[in-house]
Amino acid sequence: DICRAMEDFEIKEACDGIETVEMAEQWRPHIIIIDVMMPRLDGFQASKIIKKRYPQTIIVALTAIIDPNMEKNMASIGVAAYIHKPVDKNLIRFKLQNFASLLHSRDGEFKKLSKQEAMNPFCSDIRRLKTIFDIRDAESIMDFGNWILIRHDETLNVACRRMDIALELFYELMRVGVHQNGSMHIIVEESFEELFVTMEFDRPIDLRPKSEALIKELGENAILGEDVAYIRLSMHSHEKPDNTGNKPQCSVSTAKVSPEIIVPKEAASPLPMSEPTTTADTPKEVKVLETNEKEMLRQSFVQKTAAIDYVQDIGGDVLDEIRDLGSLDEEWIEKLNTIELEHTVENICHFADGVLGVYVRAINNLFEFTALAYALSSLGSFLKEHSEIIVAEPSKLKTLVMLLEHLGADLTSWRDHIFSLQDTADIHYLDSSFFSSCMQIEQIIGNKEVASNDEDDDGMEFF
């Protein structure tokens, strides 16, 4: 249904893996969207056969199963994308549009995208759509920050230093614009290759040295006027990290097509799997670090930001919400004591939702602390999923309570030194440490070993 609503795509459907292979032989589609779990022949085997016979065919795997090994196996045979359900309609549309543009680029076919006048000075060949944001407060700043980050993640699966710099610049300019003017506007234009962000201010703004340094780092990809800023971002990268481990700069790809698509229907559910029991002789489950998790662990920021400068720039409502977390300090300890005295699933879930969940909702309003919010959210989900196992093993529960006590003390210290005392030289000094600590709690309680999914990775540092 999503594909039928798109222009320039011809669509056919197959009901299982064998029919998919047969249709690929007869019809030679440009793109195949395939389920993993199907009768007669599963998506992996069907994709393996098709890629061997027709290596140029683009295959997108779509599945409800979160299986790092299957995802790795799919990538090894050349599957272009592995998308988890529930389906994000915009993500599917965007992936198909990008694959179509790459196919046309491969064939050397190019087409003027729009006759509309572009706002940005970088490129006049833009798509007809424009995305507009009215920036008036901290919430709207977060909305744009999340949107641009998601668009980046949808289209660029490698680390990109230019994006890190641009994100910091966006946030700096939005804060200045709201602080000095009360509001501002952002207009996003795009080609199939790049995003063009125009930031309009009601009147000229005074830039801080940090903003000027970030603009200088972006070089020709950022242009600043008195009351407007233009930033260009690539949506594809073919560069690899150099031997020094530096992140690659973004680069570019192109175009548009009328490809055919096979969409095999989901026809079977996976067989239920029994829960393995853990004994001293049972090998530890290996948690494979996802790309976004590794990036958060290695996350770095272009320049240090002192707490005293940071607190002056964030909105009062957001600051009040963070300071209100102080009321959770006693509740944190009380709920842990309750867990220790009454070993119940309900008490663990109450801690995950009523304490960790409150922290996550508050920190989500802070653009700079996505790693910490993600870590606490992941930990809360882990505790709820493993609550029955935890309450069944007293020693494991005792260890968990001890680790969570330390985590709570660290969060209190983090909150005090950044938002109350404001004596921290760099607000990001504990980001990776918190994320690592939460992962280690999952590792210890879940009897897991943590590994990277990069064969050439030299291992992760934990705190």
Tab-separated table of C-alpha atoms in Angstrom:
chain	number	residue	atom	x	y	z
A	1	ASP	CA	0.000	0.000	0.000
A	2	ILE	CA	2.878	2.375	0.763
A	3	CYS	CA	4.513	1.615	-2.576
A	4	ARG	CA	1.259	1.999	-4.533
A	5	ALA	CA	0.881	5.524	-3.194
A	6	MET	CA	4.250	6.493	-4.718
A	7	GLU	CA	4.688	7.762	-8.264
A	8	ASP	CA	6.860	6.097	-10.920
A	9	PHE	CA	6.928	2.618	-9.379
A	10	GLU	CA	5.463	-0.477	-10.998
A	11	ILE	CA	4.608	-3.135	-8.404
A	12	LYS	CA	4.107	-6.897	-8.325
A	13	GLU	CA	3.623	-9.180	-5.323
A	14	ALA	CA	4.840	-12.678	-4.437
A	15	CYS	CA	3.411	-14.823	-1.625
A	16	ASP	CA	6.571	-16.656	-0.512
A	17	GLY	CA	10.305	-17.072	-1.108
A	18	ILE	CA	10.046	-19.538	-3.995
A	19	GLU	CA	7.581	-17.359	-5.898
A	20	THR	CA	9.870	-14.387	-5.271
A	21	VAL	CA	12.800	-16.164	-6.923
A	22	GLU	CA	10.611	-17.233	-9.853
A	23	MET	CA	9.277	-13.711	-10.333
A	24	ALA	CA	12.798	-12.295	-10.151
A	25	GLU	CA	13.772	-14.671	-12.996
A	26	GLN	CA	10.833	-13.624	-15.160
A	27	TRP	CA	10.482	-9.952	-14.367
A	28	ARG	CA	13.972	-8.810	-13.353
A	29	PRO	CA	12.848	-6.134	-10.851
A	30	HIS	CA	15.097	-3.267	-9.849
A	31	ILE	CA	14.105	-3.454	-6.164
A	32	ILE	CA	12.730	-6.260	-3.986
A	33	ILE	CA	11.220	-5.718	-0.520
A	34	ILE	CA	11.265	-9.089	1.197
A	35	ASP	CA	10.080	-10.531	4.494
A	36	VAL	CA	12.504	-12.720	6.445
A	37	MET	CA	9.996	-15.249	7.786
A	38	MET	CA	8.127	-16.865	4.865
A	39	PRO	CA	6.930	-20.397	4.063
A	40	ARG	CA	8.705	-22.811	1.687
A	41	LEU	CA	11.786	-20.560	1.350
A	42	ASP	CA	12.709	-17.834	3.837
A	43	GLY	CA	13.839	-14.335	2.958
A	44	PHE	CA	17.523	-14.981	3.577
A	45	GLN	CA	17.731	-17.992	1.257
A	46	ALA	CA	15.632	-16.276	-1.415
A	47	SER	CA	17.803	-13.154	-1.232
A	48	LYS	CA	20.961	-15.260	-1.427
A	49	ILE	CA	19.761	-16.931	-4.647
A	50	ILE	CA	18.636	-13.665	-6.236
A	51	LYS	CA	21.809	-11.735	-5.358
A	52	LYS	CA	23.949	-14.535	-6.776
A	53	ARG	CA	22.066	-14.498	-10.086
A	54	TYR	CA	21.343	-10.777	-10.275
A	55	PRO	CA	23.881	-8.876	-8.143
A	56	GLN	CA	22.588	-5.475	-9.318
A	57	THR	CA	19.128	-6.102	-7.812
A	58	ILE	CA	18.531	-3.994	-4.716
A	59	ILE	CA	17.008	-6.017	-1.863
A	60	VAL	CA	15.409	-4.505	1.241
A	61	ALA	CA	14.695	-6.910	4.122
A	62	LEU	CA	11.646	-6.073	6.225
A	63	THR	CA	11.058	-8.022	9.436
A	64	ALA	CA	9.659	-7.988	12.953
A	65	ILE	CA	12.535	-10.139	14.201
A	66	ILE	CA	15.423	-8.376	15.942
A	67	ASP	CA	18.294	-10.728	15.234
A	68	PRO	CA	21.786	-9.199	14.889
A	69	ASN	CA	23.101	-12.420	13.347
A	70	MET	CA	20.418	-12.431	10.650
A	71	GLU	CA	21.043	-8.751	9.993
A	72	LYS	CA	24.764	-9.448	9.644
A	73	ASN	CA	24.096	-12.436	7.344
A	74	MET	CA	21.793	-10.345	5.167
A	75	ALA	CA	24.449	-7.645	4.861
A	76	SER	CA	27.069	-10.267	3.945
A	77	ILE	CA	25.118	-11.355	0.849
A	78	GLY	CA	24.561	-7.783	-0.297
A	79	VAL	CA	21.128	-6.868	1.081
A	80	ALA	CA	20.972	-3.079	0.878
A	81	ALA	CA	18.793	-2.341	3.928
A	82	TYR	CA	17.366	-4.201	6.922
A	83	ILE	CA	14.268	-2.473	8.315
A	84	HIS	CA	12.482	-3.481	11.519
A	85	LYS	CA	8.721	-3.473	12.004
A	86	PRO	CA	6.524	-1.703	12.912
A	87	VAL	CA	6.931	-0.082	9.521
A	88	ASP	CA	7.891	3.582	9.366
A	89	LYS	CA	6.093	4.726	6.214
A	90	ASN	CA	8.318	7.755	5.681
A	91	LEU	CA	11.449	5.632	6.043
A	92	ILE	CA	10.206	3.129	3.421
A	93	ARG	CA	9.307	5.924	1.009
A	94	PHE	CA	12.617	7.655	1.483
A	95	LYS	CA	14.647	4.473	1.066
A	96	LEU	CA	12.833	3.659	-2.181
A	97	GLN	CA	13.299	7.180	-3.522
A	98	ASN	CA	17.008	7.053	-2.758
A	99	PHE	CA	17.475	3.615	-4.295
A	100	ALA	CA	15.598	4.839	-7.360
A	101	SER	CA	17.869	7.863	-7.623
A	102	LEU	CA	20.943	5.639	-7.356
A	103	LEU	CA	19.618	3.414	-10.148
A	104	HIS	CA	19.117	6.391	-12.422
A	105	SER	CA	22.543	7.674	-11.473
A	106	ARG	CA	23.975	4.278	-12.411
A	107	ASP	CA	22.284	4.536	-15.820
A	108	GLY	CA	23.492	8.093	-16.343
A	109	GLU	CA	19.967	9.523	-16.382
A	110	PHE	CA	19.483	12.920	-14.763
A	111	LYS	CA	16.455	15.151	-14.612
A	112	LYS	CA	15.734	18.675	-13.469
A	113	LEU	CA	13.898	18.217	-10.190
A	114	SER	CA	12.087	21.510	-9.784
A	115	LYS	CA	11.537	24.791	-11.567
A	116	GLN	CA	10.766	26.498	-8.274
A	117	GLU	CA	13.197	29.123	-7.096
A	118	ALA	CA	15.483	27.711	-4.423
A	119	MET	CA	16.056	29.634	-1.206
A	120	ASN	CA	19.514	28.207	-0.628
A	121	PRO	CA	22.542	29.547	-2.538
A	122	PHE	CA	24.142	26.112	-3.014
A	123	CYS	CA	21.829	24.383	-5.509
A	124	SER	CA	18.817	25.390	-7.629
A	125	ASP	CA	18.006	21.797	-8.647
A	126	ILE	CA	15.789	20.931	-5.695
A	127	ARG	CA	12.774	18.747	-5.060
A	128	ARG	CA	9.343	20.380	-4.951
A	129	LEU	CA	8.796	19.825	-1.255
A	130	LYS	CA	9.962	22.115	1.514
A	131	THR	CA	9.928	21.369	5.258
A	132	ILE	CA	9.358	24.388	7.491
A	133	PHE	CA	9.926	24.744	11.242
A	134	ASP	CA	8.847	27.622	13.469
A	135	ILE	CA	11.370	27.800	16.299
A	136	ARG	CA	9.971	29.542	19.375
A	137	ASP	CA	11.010	27.561	22.455
A	138	ALA	CA	13.066	24.631	23.749
A	139	GLU	CA	10.471	22.112	22.584
A	140	SER	CA	10.537	23.329	18.974
A	141	ILE	CA	14.356	23.359	19.087
A	142	MET	CA	14.223	19.701	20.110
A	143	ASP	CA	11.700	18.917	17.379
A	144	PHE	CA	14.024	20.191	14.675
A	145	GLY	CA	17.095	18.571	16.247
A	146	ASN	CA	15.358	15.180	16.372
A	147	TRP	CA	13.999	15.565	12.832
A	148	ILE	CA	17.350	16.397	11.252
A	149	LEU	CA	19.057	13.598	13.195
A	150	ILE	CA	16.474	11.029	12.050
A	151	ARG	CA	16.745	12.221	8.419
A	152	HIS	CA	20.508	11.848	8.682
A	153	ASP	CA	20.287	8.346	10.156
A	154	GLU	CA	17.796	7.234	7.492
A	155	THR	CA	20.112	8.164	4.656
A	156	LEU	CA	23.648	7.875	5.976
A	157	ASN	CA	24.746	4.686	7.708
A	158	VAL	CA	28.322	5.753	8.482
A	159	ALA	CA	29.818	8.173	10.976
A	160	CYS	CA	30.019	11.697	9.631
A	161	ARG	CA	31.997	14.396	11.417
A	162	ARG	CA	30.447	17.177	9.355
A	163	MET	CA	27.022	16.179	10.671
A	164	ASP	CA	28.293	16.373	14.265
A	165	ILE	CA	29.544	19.914	13.643
A	166	ALA	CA	26.338	20.938	11.837
A	167	LEU	CA	24.165	19.660	14.696
A	168	GLU	CA	26.072	21.783	17.185
A	169	LEU	CA	25.817	24.795	14.884
A	170	PHE	CA	22.058	24.302	14.384
A	171	TYR	CA	21.542	24.193	18.115
A	172	GLU	CA	23.722	27.227	18.770
A	173	LEU	CA	21.952	29.325	16.110
A	174	MET	CA	18.482	28.252	17.275
A	175	ARG	CA	19.266	29.177	20.861
A	176	VAL	CA	20.663	32.552	19.818
A	177	GLY	CA	17.711	33.176	17.494
A	178	VAL	CA	15.102	32.428	20.151
A	179	HIS	CA	17.025	34.251	22.879
A	180	GLN	CA	17.606	37.443	20.863
A	181	ASN	CA	14.531	37.516	18.600
A	182	GLY	CA	11.923	35.419	20.390
A	183	SER	CA	11.469	33.205	17.337
A	184	MET	CA	13.001	32.194	14.009
A	185	HIS	CA	12.198	30.031	10.986
A	186	ILE	CA	13.956	27.080	9.376
A	187	ILE	CA	13.260	25.984	5.796
A	188	VAL	CA	14.719	22.667	4.583
A	189	GLU	CA	15.076	22.008	0.855
A	190	GLU	CA	16.524	18.859	-0.627
A	191	SER	CA	17.812	17.260	-3.766
A	192	PHE	CA	18.320	13.516	-3.957
A	193	GLU	CA	21.896	14.189	-2.892
A	194	GLU	CA	21.829	16.878	-0.243
A	195	LEU	CA	19.831	18.753	2.389
A	196	PHE	CA	19.887	22.552	2.362
A	197	VAL	CA	18.939	24.233	5.642
A	198	THR	CA	18.013	27.925	5.590
A	199	MET	CA	17.739	29.577	9.012
A	200	GLU	CA	15.926	32.935	8.933
A	201	PHE	CA	16.041	35.416	11.820
A	202	ASP	CA	13.634	38.319	12.296
A	203	ARG	CA	16.553	40.699	12.723
A	204	PRO	CA	20.369	40.506	12.744
A	205	ILE	CA	21.835	38.333	15.487
A	206	ASP	CA	25.038	38.599	17.495
A	207	LEU	CA	27.069	35.411	17.147
A	208	ARG	CA	29.050	33.883	19.979
A	209	PRO	CA	32.657	32.764	19.319
A	210	LYS	CA	31.544	29.120	19.445
A	211	SER	CA	29.106	29.629	16.542
A	212	GLU	CA	31.769	31.399	14.501
A	213	ALA	CA	34.222	28.537	15.115
A	214	LEU	CA	31.647	25.950	13.991
A	215	ILE	CA	30.847	27.910	10.814
A	216	LYS	CA	34.552	28.104	10.064
A	217	GLU	CA	34.879	24.314	10.467
A	218	LEU	CA	32.063	23.709	7.978
A	219	GLY	CA	33.891	25.868	5.445
A	220	GLU	CA	32.098	26.241	2.110
A	221	ASN	CA	29.134	24.257	3.441
A	222	ALA	CA	27.988	27.145	5.662
A	223	ILE	CA	27.188	30.723	4.624
A	224	LEU	CA	26.195	33.370	7.162
A	225	GLY	CA	24.455	36.684	6.480
A	226	GLU	CA	23.231	39.298	8.944
A	227	ASP	CA	19.819	37.705	9.438
A	228	VAL	CA	20.136	34.359	7.659
A	229	ALA	CA	22.327	31.247	7.698
A	230	TYR	CA	22.634	28.527	5.050
A	231	ILE	CA	24.022	25.044	5.791
A	232	ARG	CA	24.477	22.210	3.293
A	233	LEU	CA	24.513	18.527	4.276
A	234	SER	CA	25.244	15.521	2.091
A	235	MET	CA	22.907	12.529	2.313
A	236	HIS	CA	25.335	9.839	1.140
A	237	SER	CA	28.906	8.881	1.911
A	238	HIS	CA	31.298	6.513	0.181
A	239	GLU	CA	34.287	7.434	2.308
A	240	LYS	CA	35.852	5.150	4.889
A	241	PRO	CA	37.646	6.101	8.094
A	242	ASP	CA	41.354	6.624	7.603
A	243	ASN	CA	44.019	4.740	9.509
A	244	THR	CA	43.973	7.339	12.269
A	245	GLY	CA	40.400	6.454	13.151
A	246	ASN	CA	39.048	9.867	12.118
A	247	LYS	CA	35.442	10.083	11.014
A	248	PRO	CA	34.912	10.561	7.266
A	249	GLN	CA	33.580	13.738	5.775
A	250	CYS	CA	30.224	13.368	4.003
A	251	SER	CA	30.200	13.003	0.228
A	252	VAL	CA	27.574	12.770	-2.466
A	253	SER	CA	25.495	10.512	-4.804
A	254	THR	CA	22.462	11.168	-7.209
A	255	ALA	CA	19.068	11.060	-9.307
A	256	LYS	CA	15.461	9.232	-10.068
A	257	VAL	CA	13.790	6.168	-11.832
A	258	SER	CA	10.668	4.077	-12.503
A	259	PRO	CA	11.747	0.752	-11.030
A	260	GLU	CA	9.668	-2.357	-10.574
A	261	ILE	CA	9.238	-3.780	-7.085
A	262	ILE	CA	8.383	-7.234	-5.800
A	263	VAL	CA	6.784	-7.160	-2.358
A	264	PRO	CA	6.473	-10.695	-0.885
A	265	LYS	CA	3.633	-10.858	1.636
A	266	GLU	CA	4.272	-11.963	5.178
A	267	ALA	CA	2.659	-15.384	5.427
A	268	ALA	CA	3.974	-17.040	8.551
A	269	SER	CA	4.981	-16.186	12.085
A	270	PRO	CA	8.236	-17.407	13.612
A	271	LEU	CA	8.049	-20.504	15.781
A	272	PRO	CA	8.041	-19.762	19.504
A	273	MET	CA	11.401	-20.231	21.133
A	274	SER	CA	11.859	-21.540	24.658
A	275	GLU	CA	13.796	-19.433	27.139
A	276	PRO	CA	17.256	-20.862	27.826
A	277	THR	CA	18.167	-21.405	31.435
A	278	THR	CA	21.383	-19.899	32.725
A	279	THR	CA	23.831	-22.068	34.600
A	280	ALA	CA	27.470	-21.787	35.483
A	281	ASP	CA	28.304	-23.825	32.401
A	282	THR	CA	26.016	-21.918	30.058
A	283	PRO	CA	27.983	-19.662	27.708
A	284	LYS	CA	27.168	-15.988	28.057
A	285	GLU	CA	24.826	-14.399	25.582
A	286	VAL	CA	26.680	-11.921	23.406
A	287	LYS	CA	25.149	-8.480	23.000
A	288	VAL	CA	26.287	-7.010	19.697
A	289	LEU	CA	26.672	-3.265	19.823
A	290	GLU	CA	24.517	-1.525	17.241
A	291	THR	CA	26.021	1.280	15.166
A	292	ASN	CA	24.155	3.991	17.074
A	293	GLU	CA	25.281	2.502	20.409
A	294	LYS	CA	28.928	2.472	19.338
A	295	GLU	CA	28.624	6.044	18.111
A	296	MET	CA	27.201	7.119	21.467
A	297	LEU	CA	30.019	5.404	23.336
A	298	ARG	CA	32.565	7.154	21.137
A	299	GLN	CA	30.597	10.368	20.954
A	300	SER	CA	32.672	13.500	21.086
A	301	PHE	CA	31.849	17.177	20.680
A	302	VAL	CA	33.724	19.752	18.671
A	303	GLN	CA	34.326	22.137	21.547
A	304	LYS	CA	33.985	22.013	25.314
A	305	THR	CA	30.914	23.661	26.759
A	306	ALA	CA	31.174	24.994	30.309
A	307	ALA	CA	28.168	24.336	32.535
A	308	ILE	CA	27.824	28.003	33.461
A	309	ASP	CA	27.492	28.990	29.770
A	310	TYR	CA	25.189	26.096	28.983
A	311	VAL	CA	22.727	26.789	31.817
A	312	GLN	CA	22.449	30.446	30.800
A	313	ASP	CA	21.317	29.429	27.321
A	314	ILE	CA	18.689	26.759	28.042
A	315	GLY	CA	15.081	27.691	28.726
A	316	GLY	CA	13.833	28.219	32.267
A	317	ASP	CA	11.106	25.570	31.979
A	318	VAL	CA	13.626	22.944	30.899
A	319	LEU	CA	16.002	23.911	33.699
A	320	ASP	CA	13.212	23.720	36.271
A	321	GLU	CA	12.274	20.235	35.073
A	322	ILE	CA	15.864	19.027	35.455
A	323	ARG	CA	16.193	20.556	38.900
A	324	ASP	CA	12.888	18.930	39.905
A	325	LEU	CA	14.631	15.592	39.445
A	326	GLY	CA	16.141	16.240	42.869
A	327	SER	CA	12.837	15.054	44.326
A	328	LEU	CA	13.586	11.637	42.806
A	329	ASP	CA	16.722	11.086	44.891
A	330	GLU	CA	14.804	9.795	47.910
A	331	GLU	CA	12.315	7.911	45.726
A	332	TRP	CA	15.209	6.222	43.912
A	333	ILE	CA	16.512	4.794	47.221
A	334	GLU	CA	13.025	3.986	48.549
A	335	LYS	CA	12.056	1.986	45.470
A	336	LEU	CA	15.358	0.100	45.557
A	337	ASN	CA	14.761	-0.744	49.219
A	338	THR	CA	11.279	-1.957	48.300
A	339	ILE	CA	12.727	-4.164	45.566
A	340	GLU	CA	15.216	-5.634	48.015
A	341	LEU	CA	12.530	-6.347	50.633
A	342	GLU	CA	9.771	-7.457	48.260
A	343	HIS	CA	11.158	-9.381	45.300
A	344	THR	CA	8.363	-8.769	42.784
A	345	VAL	CA	8.160	-8.045	39.080
A	346	GLU	CA	5.800	-5.144	39.843
A	347	ASN	CA	8.365	-3.384	42.051
A	348	ILE	CA	11.054	-3.614	39.364
A	349	CYS	CA	8.639	-2.260	36.751
A	350	HIS	CA	7.635	0.566	39.111
A	351	PHE	CA	11.286	1.560	39.418
A	352	ALA	CA	11.819	1.391	35.640
A	353	ASP	CA	8.740	3.495	34.825
A	354	GLY	CA	8.420	5.704	37.903
A	355	VAL	CA	12.089	6.649	38.334
A	356	LEU	CA	14.117	5.897	35.207
A	357	GLY	CA	11.177	6.877	33.000
A	358	VAL	CA	10.871	10.284	34.689
A	359	TYR	CA	14.600	10.910	34.171
A	360	VAL	CA	14.321	9.963	30.486
A	361	ARG	CA	11.376	12.311	29.868
A	362	ALA	CA	13.212	15.219	31.473
A	363	ILE	CA	16.557	14.595	29.765
A	364	ASN	CA	14.856	14.166	26.383
A	365	ASN	CA	14.312	17.947	26.462
A	366	LEU	CA	18.080	18.467	26.438
A	367	PHE	CA	19.427	18.199	22.908
A	368	GLU	CA	22.997	17.612	24.119
A	369	PHE	CA	22.250	14.521	26.229
A	370	THR	CA	20.753	12.042	23.770
A	371	ALA	CA	23.282	9.385	24.815
A	372	LEU	CA	22.256	9.583	28.471
A	373	ALA	CA	18.522	9.512	27.691
A	374	TYR	CA	19.043	6.540	25.391
A	375	ALA	CA	21.093	4.697	28.011
A	376	LEU	CA	18.525	5.134	30.785
A	377	SER	CA	15.643	4.251	28.475
A	378	SER	CA	17.441	1.098	27.328
A	379	LEU	CA	18.181	0.151	30.934
A	380	GLY	CA	14.533	0.609	31.909
A	381	SER	CA	13.377	-1.640	29.058
A	382	PHE	CA	15.993	-4.225	30.027
A	383	LEU	CA	14.829	-4.304	33.657
A	384	LYS	CA	11.204	-4.836	32.678
A	385	GLU	CA	12.056	-7.543	30.155
A	386	HIS	CA	14.265	-9.429	32.647
A	387	SER	CA	12.258	-8.746	35.815
A	388	GLU	CA	11.115	-12.366	36.254
A	389	ILE	CA	14.673	-13.677	35.956
A	390	ILE	CA	15.950	-11.043	38.411
A	391	VAL	CA	13.392	-11.774	41.150
A	392	ALA	CA	14.035	-15.513	40.797
A	393	GLU	CA	17.732	-15.123	41.687
A	394	PRO	CA	18.377	-13.350	45.038
A	395	SER	CA	22.087	-12.865	44.385
A	396	LYS	CA	21.364	-11.239	41.026
A	397	LEU	CA	18.757	-8.965	42.594
A	398	LYS	CA	21.165	-7.907	45.352
A	399	THR	CA	23.839	-7.075	42.775
A	400	LEU	CA	21.340	-5.080	40.714
A	401	VAL	CA	20.272	-2.994	43.734
A	402	MET	CA	23.906	-2.198	44.536
A	403	LEU	CA	24.680	-1.162	40.935
A	404	LEU	CA	21.554	0.995	40.701
A	405	GLU	CA	22.455	2.735	43.958
A	406	HIS	CA	25.801	3.752	42.447
A	407	LEU	CA	24.106	4.868	39.209
A	408	GLY	CA	21.652	7.011	41.185
A	409	ALA	CA	24.488	8.669	43.106
A	410	ASP	CA	26.318	9.404	39.842
A	411	LEU	CA	23.189	10.968	38.316
A	412	THR	CA	22.757	13.181	41.373
A	413	SER	CA	26.366	14.322	41.054
A	414	TRP	CA	25.913	14.935	37.314
A	415	ARG	CA	22.826	17.024	37.971
A	416	ASP	CA	24.466	19.042	40.760
A	417	HIS	CA	27.707	19.876	38.950
A	418	ILE	CA	26.041	20.932	35.691
A	419	PHE	CA	22.729	22.521	36.702
A	420	SER	CA	23.191	23.646	40.317
A	421	LEU	CA	26.869	24.294	41.064
A	422	GLN	CA	27.599	24.887	37.349
A	423	ASP	CA	31.293	24.214	38.001
A	424	THR	CA	31.878	21.659	35.243
A	425	ALA	CA	34.352	22.668	32.542
A	426	ASP	CA	32.660	20.421	29.956
A	427	ILE	CA	29.041	19.308	30.273
A	428	HIS	CA	29.746	16.142	28.260
A	429	TYR	CA	32.457	14.778	30.532
A	430	LEU	CA	30.316	11.862	31.735
A	431	ASP	CA	28.229	11.026	28.640
A	432	SER	CA	30.097	7.910	27.551
A	433	SER	CA	30.643	6.848	31.147
A	434	PHE	CA	26.910	6.802	31.906
A	435	PHE	CA	26.114	4.922	28.716
A	436	SER	CA	28.858	2.413	29.450
A	437	SER	CA	27.639	1.960	33.050
A	438	CYS	CA	24.089	1.184	31.928
A	439	MET	CA	25.378	-1.325	29.396
A	440	GLN	CA	27.520	-3.005	32.024
A	441	ILE	CA	24.508	-3.380	34.333
A	442	GLU	CA	22.741	-5.157	31.473
A	443	GLN	CA	25.882	-7.226	30.888
A	444	ILE	CA	26.219	-8.338	34.521
A	445	ILE	CA	22.542	-8.940	35.280
A	446	GLY	CA	21.733	-10.436	31.876
A	447	ASN	CA	24.823	-12.668	31.829
A	448	LYS	CA	25.944	-11.071	28.596
A	449	GLU	CA	29.226	-10.318	26.972
A	450	VAL	CA	29.321	-7.096	25.004
A	451	ALA	CA	30.908	-7.195	21.584
A	452	SER	CA	31.148	-4.920	18.600
A	453	ASN	CA	29.724	-6.081	15.293
A	454	ASP	CA	32.794	-4.805	13.475
A	455	GLU	CA	35.243	-7.601	12.680
A	456	ASP	CA	38.139	-5.165	12.710
A	457	ASP	CA	37.058	-3.368	15.867
A	458	ASP	CA	39.759	-3.282	18.505
A	459	GLY	CA	37.264	-3.462	21.378
A	460	MET	CA	35.380	-0.952	23.485
A	461	GLU	CA	36.620	0.850	26.547
A	462	PHE	CA	34.360	0.617	29.595
A	463	PHE	CA	34.437	2.763	32.699
